[in-house]
Coordinates of C-alpha atoms and ligand atoms in Angstrom, one line a residue:
M50 CA 51.7 28.0 53.6
A51 CA 52.3 24.0 54.5
L52 CA 53.0 21.6 51.5
K53 CA 49.2 20.3 51.7
E54 CA 47.5 23.8 51.2
E55 CA 50.1 24.9 48.5
I56 CA 49.3 21.7 46.9
A57 CA 45.2 22.3 47.3
R58 CA 45.4 25.7 45.8
R59 CA 47.1 24.8 42.3
R60 CA 45.5 24.1 39.1
T61 CA 47.6 23.0 36.5
F62 CA 46.1 22.6 33.0
G63 CA 46.3 23.0 29.2
I64 CA 43.9 24.6 26.8
I65 CA 43.6 22.7 23.6
S66 CA 42.1 23.2 20.2
H67 CA 42.4 22.9 16.7
P68 CA 44.1 26.1 15.4
D69 CA 41.9 29.4 15.1
A70 CA 39.2 28.1 17.7
G71 CA 40.3 30.7 19.9
K72 CA 42.8 29.4 22.3
T73 CA 45.5 32.1 22.2
T74 CA 42.8 34.7 23.0
L75 CA 40.9 32.7 25.9
T76 CA 44.4 32.3 27.4
E77 CA 45.1 35.9 27.1
K78 CA 41.8 36.8 28.5
L79 CA 42.3 34.3 31.5
L80 CA 45.8 36.2 32.0
L81 CA 44.1 39.6 31.9
F82 CA 41.6 38.2 34.7
G83 CA 44.6 37.0 36.7
G84 CA 46.3 40.4 36.6
A85 CA 49.5 38.4 34.8
I86 CA 49.2 40.7 31.8
Q87 CA 47.9 44.2 31.5
S88 CA 46.6 44.4 27.8
A89 CA 45.3 42.2 25.2
G90 CA 47.9 41.3 22.2
A91 CA 50.5 40.2 24.8
V92 CA 50.2 36.4 24.2
K93 CA 49.9 36.7 20.7
S94 CA 53.7 36.4 19.8
N95 CA 53.3 33.0 21.1
K96 CA 51.3 31.9 18.1
I97 CA 52.5 30.2 15.2
K98 CA 50.8 31.4 12.0
K99 CA 49.8 28.8 9.8
H100 CA 51.4 30.6 6.7
A101 CA 54.5 30.8 8.5
T102 CA 55.2 27.1 7.6
S103 CA 57.5 27.5 4.8
D104 CA 60.1 29.3 7.1
F105 CA 61.3 27.5 9.9
M106 CA 63.8 29.4 11.3
E107 CA 60.7 32.1 11.4
I108 CA 58.9 29.5 13.4
E109 CA 61.9 28.7 15.8
R110 CA 62.2 32.4 16.4
Q111 CA 58.5 32.6 17.3
R112 CA 59.1 28.9 19.4
G113 CA 61.7 31.1 21.2
I114 CA 59.5 33.8 22.2
S115 CA 57.2 31.0 23.4
V116 CA 59.6 29.5 25.7
S117 CA 58.7 32.3 28.1
T118 CA 54.9 31.6 27.6
S119 CA 55.3 27.7 27.6
V120 CA 53.7 28.1 31.1
M121 CA 51.9 31.1 32.6
A122 CA 51.1 31.3 36.0
F123 CA 49.0 33.5 38.0
E124 CA 47.0 33.9 41.2
Y125 CA 43.0 33.8 40.7
R126 CA 40.6 34.0 44.1
G127 CA 43.3 32.3 46.1
A128 CA 44.4 29.7 43.5
K129 CA 47.6 29.4 41.7
I130 CA 47.2 28.6 38.3
N131 CA 49.3 27.1 35.8
I132 CA 48.8 27.3 32.4
L133 CA 50.9 25.0 30.1
D134 CA 50.8 26.4 26.4
T135 CA 50.2 24.1 23.7
P136 CA 51.7 24.5 20.3
G137 CA 48.8 25.2 17.8
H138 CA 50.7 24.0 15.0
E139 CA 50.0 20.7 13.8
D140 CA 53.6 19.8 13.0
F141 CA 54.1 20.4 16.7
A142 CA 51.6 17.9 18.0
E143 CA 53.9 15.7 19.9
D144 CA 55.0 18.5 21.8
T145 CA 51.2 19.1 22.6
Y146 CA 50.6 15.4 23.3
R147 CA 53.8 15.5 26.1
T148 CA 52.5 18.6 27.4
L149 CA 49.2 16.8 28.0
T150 CA 50.9 14.2 30.4
A151 CA 52.1 17.3 32.6
V152 CA 48.6 18.6 33.2
D153 CA 46.0 17.7 35.8
S154 CA 43.0 19.1 33.6
V155 CA 42.2 20.7 30.3
I156 CA 39.9 23.2 28.6
M157 CA 39.0 22.4 25.0
V158 CA 37.9 25.4 23.2
I159 CA 35.5 24.4 20.0
D160 CA 34.2 27.3 17.4
C161 CA 30.6 27.2 17.4
V162 CA 30.7 27.8 13.7
K163 CA 33.0 25.0 12.7
G164 CA 32.3 22.2 15.3
V165 CA 34.8 19.5 16.0
E166 CA 37.9 19.8 13.7
A167 CA 40.8 17.1 13.1
Q168 CA 43.1 18.5 15.8
T169 CA 40.2 18.5 18.4
R170 CA 39.9 15.1 18.0
K171 CA 43.4 14.1 18.0
L172 CA 44.3 15.9 21.2
L173 CA 40.7 14.6 22.8
E174 CA 42.1 11.2 22.4
V175 CA 45.1 11.7 24.2
C176 CA 43.2 13.2 27.2
R177 CA 40.9 10.3 27.3
M178 CA 43.9 7.7 27.4
R179 CA 44.9 9.2 30.8
N180 CA 41.3 10.1 31.8
T181 CA 41.9 13.7 32.3
P182 CA 39.1 15.8 33.1
V183 CA 38.0 18.0 30.1
I184 CA 35.9 21.6 30.4
V185 CA 34.8 22.2 27.1
F186 CA 34.6 26.0 26.1
I187 CA 32.3 26.9 23.1
N188 CA 33.5 29.9 21.4
K189 CA 32.5 32.6 18.9
L190 CA 29.0 33.0 20.1
D191 CA 28.7 36.5 18.3
R192 CA 29.2 34.2 15.1
E193 CA 26.3 32.7 13.0
G194 CA 27.1 29.2 14.6
Q195 CA 25.5 25.5 14.7
N196 CA 22.5 25.1 16.8
P197 CA 24.0 24.5 20.2
F198 CA 21.8 21.1 20.7
D199 CA 23.5 20.0 17.4
L200 CA 26.9 21.0 18.4
L201 CA 26.6 19.3 21.5
D202 CA 25.2 16.2 19.7
E203 CA 28.4 16.4 17.4
I204 CA 30.6 16.9 20.5
E205 CA 29.5 13.6 21.9
K206 CA 29.1 11.5 19.0
E207 CA 32.5 12.6 17.2
L208 CA 35.0 12.6 20.5
K209 CA 33.0 9.6 21.9
I210 CA 32.4 11.7 25.5
R211 CA 29.5 12.5 27.4
V212 CA 28.9 16.5 28.0
R213 CA 26.6 18.4 30.2
P214 CA 26.0 22.2 29.5
L215 CA 26.4 24.2 32.5
S216 CA 25.7 27.6 30.7
W217 CA 23.3 27.7 27.9
P218 CA 23.4 30.8 24.9
I219 CA 20.4 32.8 24.2
G220 CA 20.3 33.5 20.3
I221 CA 23.7 33.1 18.4
G222 CA 25.3 35.5 16.1
K223 CA 23.4 38.9 15.3
Q224 CA 20.7 37.8 17.6
F225 CA 23.4 36.7 20.7
K226 CA 21.8 38.1 23.5
G227 CA 23.8 36.2 26.4
V228 CA 24.2 33.1 28.4
Y229 CA 21.9 31.5 31.2
S230 CA 24.2 30.2 33.8
L231 CA 22.9 26.7 35.0
Y232 CA 26.0 26.4 37.5
E233 CA 25.6 29.8 39.2
K234 CA 21.5 30.1 38.1
N235 CA 21.7 33.6 36.6
L236 CA 21.7 35.5 33.2
I237 CA 24.4 37.5 31.7
L238 CA 23.4 39.7 29.0
F239 CA 26.0 39.9 26.2
E240 CA 27.7 43.5 25.2
A241 CA 30.5 43.2 22.6
S242 CA 33.3 44.5 25.1
G243 CA 36.3 44.3 22.8
Q244 CA 39.4 44.0 24.9
K245 CA 38.0 45.9 28.3
L246 CA 37.2 43.8 31.1
S247 CA 33.9 44.7 31.6
K248 CA 31.7 42.9 34.3
E249 CA 28.6 41.6 32.2
K250 CA 25.4 42.6 33.9
V251 CA 24.0 39.9 36.0
V252 CA 20.0 40.5 35.3
I253 CA 18.0 37.7 37.0
D254 CA 18.2 35.3 39.6
N255 CA 16.0 32.5 38.1
L256 CA 13.8 31.7 34.9
N257 CA 10.6 32.6 36.4
D258 CA 11.9 36.3 37.1
T259 CA 9.3 38.3 35.0
T260 CA 12.1 40.8 34.1
L261 CA 13.6 38.5 31.8
E262 CA 11.2 39.1 29.0
E263 CA 12.2 42.7 29.1
Y264 CA 15.8 41.8 28.2
V265 CA 15.5 39.3 26.0
G266 CA 12.0 39.5 24.8
E267 CA 9.2 36.8 24.7
D268 CA 10.3 34.8 21.7
F269 CA 13.9 34.3 23.4
T270 CA 12.2 33.8 27.0
K271 CA 9.6 31.0 25.9
Q272 CA 12.8 29.4 23.8
L273 CA 15.0 29.6 26.6
K274 CA 12.8 27.9 29.1
T275 CA 12.2 25.1 26.6
D276 CA 15.8 24.5 26.0
I277 CA 16.6 24.3 29.6
E278 CA 13.6 22.2 30.3
L279 CA 15.0 19.9 27.6
I280 CA 18.5 20.1 29.4
E281 CA 17.6 19.1 32.5
G282 CA 15.6 16.2 30.8
V283 CA 18.1 14.7 28.8
Y284 CA 21.4 15.4 30.2
D285 CA 22.5 13.8 33.5
K286 CA 22.6 16.3 36.4
F287 CA 26.1 17.7 36.6
D288 CA 28.3 15.5 39.0
T289 CA 32.0 16.8 40.0
E290 CA 32.9 13.2 41.0
R291 CA 32.4 12.1 37.4
Y292 CA 33.9 15.0 35.7
L293 CA 37.1 14.3 37.7
R294 CA 37.0 10.7 36.5
G295 CA 36.8 12.1 33.0
E296 CA 33.6 10.6 32.2
I297 CA 31.8 13.8 31.5
C298 CA 32.5 17.0 30.2
P299 CA 31.0 20.4 31.7
V300 CA 30.3 22.5 28.7
F301 CA 30.2 26.5 28.6
F302 CA 29.5 29.0 26.0
G303 CA 31.0 32.3 25.3
S304 CA 33.1 34.5 22.9
A305 CA 36.4 34.9 24.3
V306 CA 37.3 37.8 22.0
N307 CA 34.6 39.8 23.5
N308 CA 35.7 38.6 26.8
F309 CA 32.1 37.1 27.2
G310 CA 31.6 33.9 29.4
V311 CA 35.4 33.6 30.3
R312 CA 35.2 34.7 34.0
E313 CA 32.1 32.5 34.5
L314 CA 34.3 29.6 33.0
L315 CA 37.4 30.5 35.2
D316 CA 35.2 30.6 38.2
C317 CA 33.7 27.2 37.8
F318 CA 37.3 26.3 36.7
V319 CA 38.8 27.2 40.0
D320 CA 36.0 25.5 41.8
I321 CA 35.7 22.1 40.1
A322 CA 39.1 21.4 38.7
P323 CA 41.5 19.1 40.2
P324 CA 44.4 20.0 41.9
P325 CA 47.7 17.8 41.6
L326 CA 47.0 14.3 42.2
N327 CA 48.9 11.2 43.0
R328 CA 51.0 9.8 40.1
N329 CA 51.9 6.2 39.2
S330 CA 55.4 5.3 38.9
D331 CA 56.9 2.3 37.5
K332 CA 57.5 1.2 41.3
R333 CA 54.7 2.5 43.5
A334 CA 52.0 4.9 43.7
V335 CA 53.5 8.6 44.7
N336 CA 51.3 10.8 46.7
V337 CA 51.5 14.1 45.8
D338 CA 52.2 15.4 49.5
E339 CA 55.0 13.2 50.3
T340 CA 57.8 15.6 51.6
K341 CA 60.5 14.2 48.9
L342 CA 60.6 15.6 45.6
S343 CA 60.0 13.9 42.5
G344 CA 59.1 15.0 38.9
F345 CA 59.9 14.7 35.3
I346 CA 60.6 16.4 32.4
F347 CA 58.1 16.2 29.6
K348 CA 59.7 19.0 27.3
I349 CA 63.0 20.0 26.4
H350 CA 63.5 23.1 24.7
A351 CA 66.7 23.9 22.6
N352 CA 68.1 27.2 21.9
L353 CA 69.1 27.6 18.0
D354 CA 71.3 30.9 18.7
P355 CA 74.5 29.7 18.2
K356 CA 75.9 32.0 20.9
H357 CA 73.5 30.5 23.5
R358 CA 73.4 27.0 22.8
D359 CA 71.8 26.1 26.2
R360 CA 68.5 24.1 26.5
I361 CA 65.9 24.5 29.1
A362 CA 64.3 21.2 30.4
F363 CA 60.6 21.4 31.8
L364 CA 60.2 19.6 35.2
R365 CA 56.9 18.9 36.5
I366 CA 56.6 18.6 40.0
C367 CA 54.9 15.7 41.4
S368 CA 55.9 15.4 44.9
G369 CA 57.3 17.3 47.8
S370 CA 59.1 20.7 47.1
F371 CA 61.7 21.8 44.9
E372 CA 64.8 23.8 46.4
R373 CA 67.3 25.8 44.8
N374 CA 70.8 24.5 44.7
K375 CA 69.5 20.9 46.6
N376 CA 71.0 17.9 45.0
Y377 CA 68.5 15.6 43.1
F378 CA 68.8 12.2 41.5
N379 CA 68.5 11.5 37.9
V380 CA 67.2 8.4 37.8
R381 CA 68.2 7.2 34.4
E382 CA 71.8 8.7 34.5
E383 CA 72.2 7.5 38.1
R384 CA 73.8 11.0 39.5
N385 CA 72.9 13.9 41.4
M386 CA 72.4 17.2 39.8
R387 CA 72.2 20.5 41.1
F388 CA 70.3 23.6 39.9
S389 CA 71.4 27.1 40.7
N390 CA 69.1 28.9 38.3
P391 CA 65.7 27.2 38.4
T392 CA 63.2 29.4 36.9
A393 CA 59.4 29.8 37.5
F394 CA 57.3 31.3 34.6
M395 CA 54.8 34.0 35.4
A396 CA 53.2 34.8 32.2
Q397 CA 55.9 36.9 30.0
E398 CA 58.3 36.8 32.8
K399 CA 61.0 34.2 33.9
N400 CA 62.0 34.3 37.3
V401 CA 64.8 32.4 39.3
I402 CA 62.8 30.6 42.1
D403 CA 63.8 29.4 45.5
V404 CA 61.0 26.5 46.1
A405 CA 58.2 25.3 43.8
Y406 CA 55.3 22.8 44.7
P407 CA 53.4 19.9 43.1
G408 CA 51.9 21.0 39.9
D409 CA 54.2 23.5 39.3
I410 CA 56.5 23.6 36.2
I411 CA 60.0 24.7 36.2
G412 CA 62.5 25.2 33.6
L413 CA 66.3 23.7 34.6
Y414 CA 69.0 24.9 32.4
D415 CA 70.5 21.9 30.7
S416 CA 73.7 21.0 28.9
G417 CA 72.6 18.3 27.3
N418 CA 71.8 15.9 30.1
F419 CA 68.3 15.3 30.2
K420 CA 65.9 13.1 27.8
I421 CA 62.1 13.6 27.6
G422 CA 60.8 11.4 30.2
D423 CA 63.8 11.6 33.0
T424 CA 62.6 11.3 36.6
L425 CA 64.1 13.6 39.2
T426 CA 63.7 12.0 42.8
E427 CA 65.6 12.7 46.1
G428 CA 67.6 9.2 45.9
E429 CA 64.6 6.7 45.2
K430 CA 65.1 4.8 41.9
M431 CA 61.5 5.3 40.4
Q432 CA 60.4 6.5 37.2
F433 CA 57.2 8.0 36.0
K434 CA 55.2 6.4 33.4
G435 CA 53.1 7.5 31.2
I436 CA 55.2 9.8 28.6
P437 CA 53.8 8.3 25.6
R438 CA 55.5 8.1 22.1
F439 CA 52.6 8.3 19.2
S440 CA 53.0 6.6 15.8
P441 CA 54.5 9.0 13.6
E442 CA 52.9 9.8 10.4
I443 CA 55.9 10.8 8.2
F444 CA 58.9 8.7 7.6
K445 CA 62.2 9.5 5.7
Y446 CA 65.7 7.6 5.5
V447 CA 68.5 9.6 6.7
V448 CA 71.4 9.2 3.8
N449 CA 74.8 10.5 5.5
T450 CA 76.6 13.0 2.9
D451 CA 79.4 13.2 4.5
P452 CA 81.4 10.0 5.6
M453 CA 84.0 12.0 7.6
K454 CA 81.4 12.9 9.9
T455 CA 79.4 9.5 10.9
K456 CA 80.2 9.9 14.4
Q457 CA 78.6 13.2 14.7
L458 CA 75.6 12.4 12.7
Q459 CA 74.9 9.6 14.7
K460 CA 75.5 11.5 17.9
G461 CA 73.2 14.6 16.9
L462 CA 70.4 11.9 15.7
E463 CA 70.8 10.7 19.2
Q464 CA 70.4 14.1 21.0
L465 CA 67.8 15.5 19.2
T466 CA 65.6 12.4 19.3
D467 CA 66.1 12.3 22.9
E468 CA 64.8 16.1 22.9
G469 CA 61.8 14.5 21.1
V470 CA 62.2 16.3 17.7
A471 CA 61.3 13.2 15.9
Q472 CA 61.5 9.6 16.3
L473 CA 64.3 7.4 15.6
F474 CA 64.0 3.7 14.0
T475 CA 66.6 1.3 12.9
K476 CA 65.8 -1.2 9.9
K477 CA 66.1 -4.8 11.3
N478 CA 67.4 -6.0 7.8
N479 CA 70.1 -3.4 7.0
N480 CA 70.2 -1.3 9.9
R481 CA 69.3 1.8 7.9
K482 CA 68.1 4.9 10.2
I483 CA 64.6 6.1 9.9
L484 CA 63.1 9.2 11.0
G485 CA 59.7 9.5 11.8
T486 CA 58.0 12.7 12.9
V487 CA 54.1 14.1 13.0
G488 CA 55.1 17.0 10.8
A489 CA 57.1 17.9 8.0
L490 CA 58.8 20.6 9.4
Q491 CA 60.7 18.6 11.7
F492 CA 62.8 17.1 9.1
E493 CA 64.3 20.9 7.9
V494 CA 64.8 21.4 11.6
I495 CA 66.7 18.2 12.1
Q496 CA 68.9 18.9 8.9
F497 CA 69.4 22.5 9.9
R498 CA 70.5 21.8 13.3
L499 CA 72.8 18.2 12.4
K500 CA 74.5 20.9 10.2
H501 CA 75.0 23.8 12.8
E502 CA 75.4 22.2 16.2
Y503 CA 77.0 18.8 15.2
G504 CA 78.8 19.7 12.0
A505 CA 77.1 16.6 10.2
S506 CA 75.3 16.4 6.8
C507 CA 72.7 14.5 5.8
T508 CA 69.7 14.5 3.3
F509 CA 66.4 12.4 3.5
E510 CA 64.9 10.0 1.3
P511 CA 61.3 9.5 1.0
L512 CA 59.7 6.3 2.5
N513 CA 56.2 5.8 1.7
L514 CA 54.9 4.2 5.1
Y515 CA 51.2 4.2 6.2
K516 CA 51.9 3.6 9.9
A517 CA 54.5 2.6 12.3
C518 CA 53.3 0.5 15.2
W519 CA 54.7 -1.3 18.3
V520 CA 54.4 -5.0 18.4
T521 CA 54.5 -7.1 21.6
G522 CA 53.6 -10.9 22.3
A523 CA 55.1 -14.3 23.1
K524 CA 58.6 -14.6 22.4
A525 CA 58.0 -17.7 20.0
K526 CA 55.4 -16.0 18.0
L527 CA 57.3 -12.7 17.7
D528 CA 60.2 -14.5 16.1
L529 CA 57.7 -16.3 14.0
F530 CA 56.6 -12.7 13.1
I531 CA 60.2 -11.2 12.7
D532 CA 61.1 -14.1 10.1
E533 CA 58.1 -13.5 7.9
K534 CA 58.4 -9.8 8.0
I535 CA 61.9 -9.0 8.4
H536 CA 61.8 -6.3 5.5
H537 CA 59.4 -4.2 7.1
L538 CA 60.5 -4.2 10.9
A539 CA 62.4 -1.6 12.9
I540 CA 63.8 -1.5 16.5
D541 CA 63.0 2.0 18.1
K542 CA 65.9 3.6 20.6
D543 CA 64.5 1.5 23.4
E544 CA 65.0 -1.6 21.2
R545 CA 61.5 -2.4 20.7
L546 CA 60.0 -4.0 18.2
V547 CA 58.4 -1.8 15.4
F548 CA 56.2 -2.9 12.4
L549 CA 56.2 -0.4 9.5
A550 CA 53.2 -0.9 7.9
E551 CA 53.2 0.3 4.0
S552 CA 49.2 0.6 3.7
A553 CA 46.1 0.0 6.0
W554 CA 45.4 -3.3 4.0
A555 CA 49.2 -4.6 5.0
L556 CA 48.5 -3.3 8.6
Q557 CA 45.2 -5.2 8.9
M558 CA 46.5 -8.7 7.0
A559 CA 49.5 -8.6 9.5
Q560 CA 47.1 -8.3 12.4
E561 CA 44.6 -10.8 11.0
K562 CA 47.2 -13.0 10.3
N563 CA 49.1 -12.6 14.0
P564 CA 46.0 -12.7 16.3
D565 CA 48.4 -13.6 19.1
L566 CA 50.3 -10.5 18.8
E567 CA 49.4 -7.0 19.8
F568 CA 49.7 -3.9 17.7
H569 CA 50.1 -0.6 19.6
F570 CA 49.7 2.5 18.2
S571 CA 51.5 4.6 21.1
S572 CA 54.3 3.2 23.4
E573 CA 55.2 4.1 26.9
Ligands
G4P90 P1 44.1 30.0 18.1 O1 45.1 30.0 19.3 O2 43.1 28.9 18.5 O3 44.7 29.5 16.9 O4 43.1 31.0 17.9 P2 43.1 32.6 18.3 O5 43.0 32.8 19.6 O6 44.2 33.2 17.6 O7 41.7 33.2 17.3 C1 41.7 32.9 16.1 C2 40.9 34.0 15.5 O8 39.8 34.1 16.2 C3 41.5 35.5 15.7 O9 41.1 36.4 14.8 C4 40.7 35.8 16.8 O10 40.5 37.0 17.0 C5 39.3 35.1 16.7 N1 38.4 35.1 17.8 C6 38.8 34.5 19.1 N2 37.6 34.4 19.6 C7 36.7 34.8 19.1 C8 35.2 35.5 19.4 O11 34.8 35.1 20.3 N3 34.6 35.9 18.3 C9 35.1 36.3 17.2 N4 34.0 36.8 16.1 N5 36.1 35.7 16.8 C10 37.0 35.3 17.9 P3 42.2 36.6 13.6 O12 41.5 37.5 12.8 O13 42.8 35.3 13.0 O14 43.2 37.2 14.6 P4 43.6 38.5 15.1 O15 43.9 39.4 13.6 O16 41.9 39.1 15.4 O17 44.5 38.6 15.8

């Protein structure tokens, strides 16, 4: 197959949700449809349960398992579908944010009982930064959830997005009868089908079909007709172009655990979701169908097993084709690298591959050379943009407890932060090192790994900070700001200036007093 055809048939996306909304269940059902797994329950090991927070080795063990489910690829209706797993555990939110830079679109799962939740909000913000097209799947319709119109209003208001239902539920909870597909214009009746892949019955082809009442009764028929009239009146017509621009999110209703509404979602997804598109580098726009390879590393997974200290770097291919044993250029390091065992991921299996195309994610074995954000090319010096760092939420000073191992500590901190485990800042007034993370768990991970991989010991001293934000502006203004706030400033690993705000008030004051400076809550 020619490169262009390979590109056109690829759909690379991530499923995002607040924990427990049904992401794992939906992933599993999609894999069942693709024939990539044979039974439900196969992906469950991937999930880091909330109660496991106190035992990070257990979480790492599960994360180890999850390397093979980091990317799940399968074929469906001629399309090659790559699902990128996003960790549900909120302590790994940075991992998720970075993974979202490697997808072309997103399916967002919302629990119809709980509506929009904290993680949904954050994740959607990341999607909005990049105008990523989003399809919404409202899950658990077999439970007594909120009124669907209220849910849509909540999603629009809370997430500041426009939605357009493409299916509509008839009843909810115990009364749930099925959904009417506005996309395919038919009705699908609900039967709780457990873990089997039963085909839902398609009963009618249009709303005026007189048999409708036989199936759902007079009241539900009336309600459905009124609802659909309202939808057509209130919401804009569905426009694929607007969806692709990230301006409008189509919405589906269903029940993942009952395998209801999942096939409709998948069919529509394959039809409308974008194939890999052109991407920007710091030098130029890179066309996806250029013959030369380009790609970037968005995730590095370290193996904590002392017998296998290897790491896997995940490369998203952006143009050209990747070939095994060919030389590729690591732009940051300015040197060629060759990979004899690049792996592709098919659901639970890892296979060595000979060739891969744009949209594909491959795993490259790495002994510590890669950093998150590295670009691979066939020699051209350009870097892909858009792997942001987000303002961390928890900060601690690093205290070296073994002065004989200062060098090891330094190296360990450098490398672990290159992997994206945490962000490293250096205080401007006294050179003290500060680690910033999104989750508390990362501190345990770092302490453990510093000891076992680098032989360095450290403890942490709590630091009460509200936020760290990157500050930019004209040099003269920045110098004044630095003089005034020297005790509250640090630099990050790329020598960028970071303001450490102790409170929302301190941040607001700094912003008000320095209208010429810009305060950024993420950095690229
Ligand atoms: P997550 O990955 O987003 O965290 O969620 P996950 O799929 O693990 O689903 C969370 C819980 O919600 C699971 O129950 C799952 O079975 C249930 N669930 C998923 N889809 C539906 C649905 O359509 N209807 C209903 N009623 N429940 C659904 P659990 O008890 O936490 O786990 P398990 O013991 O069932 O595995």
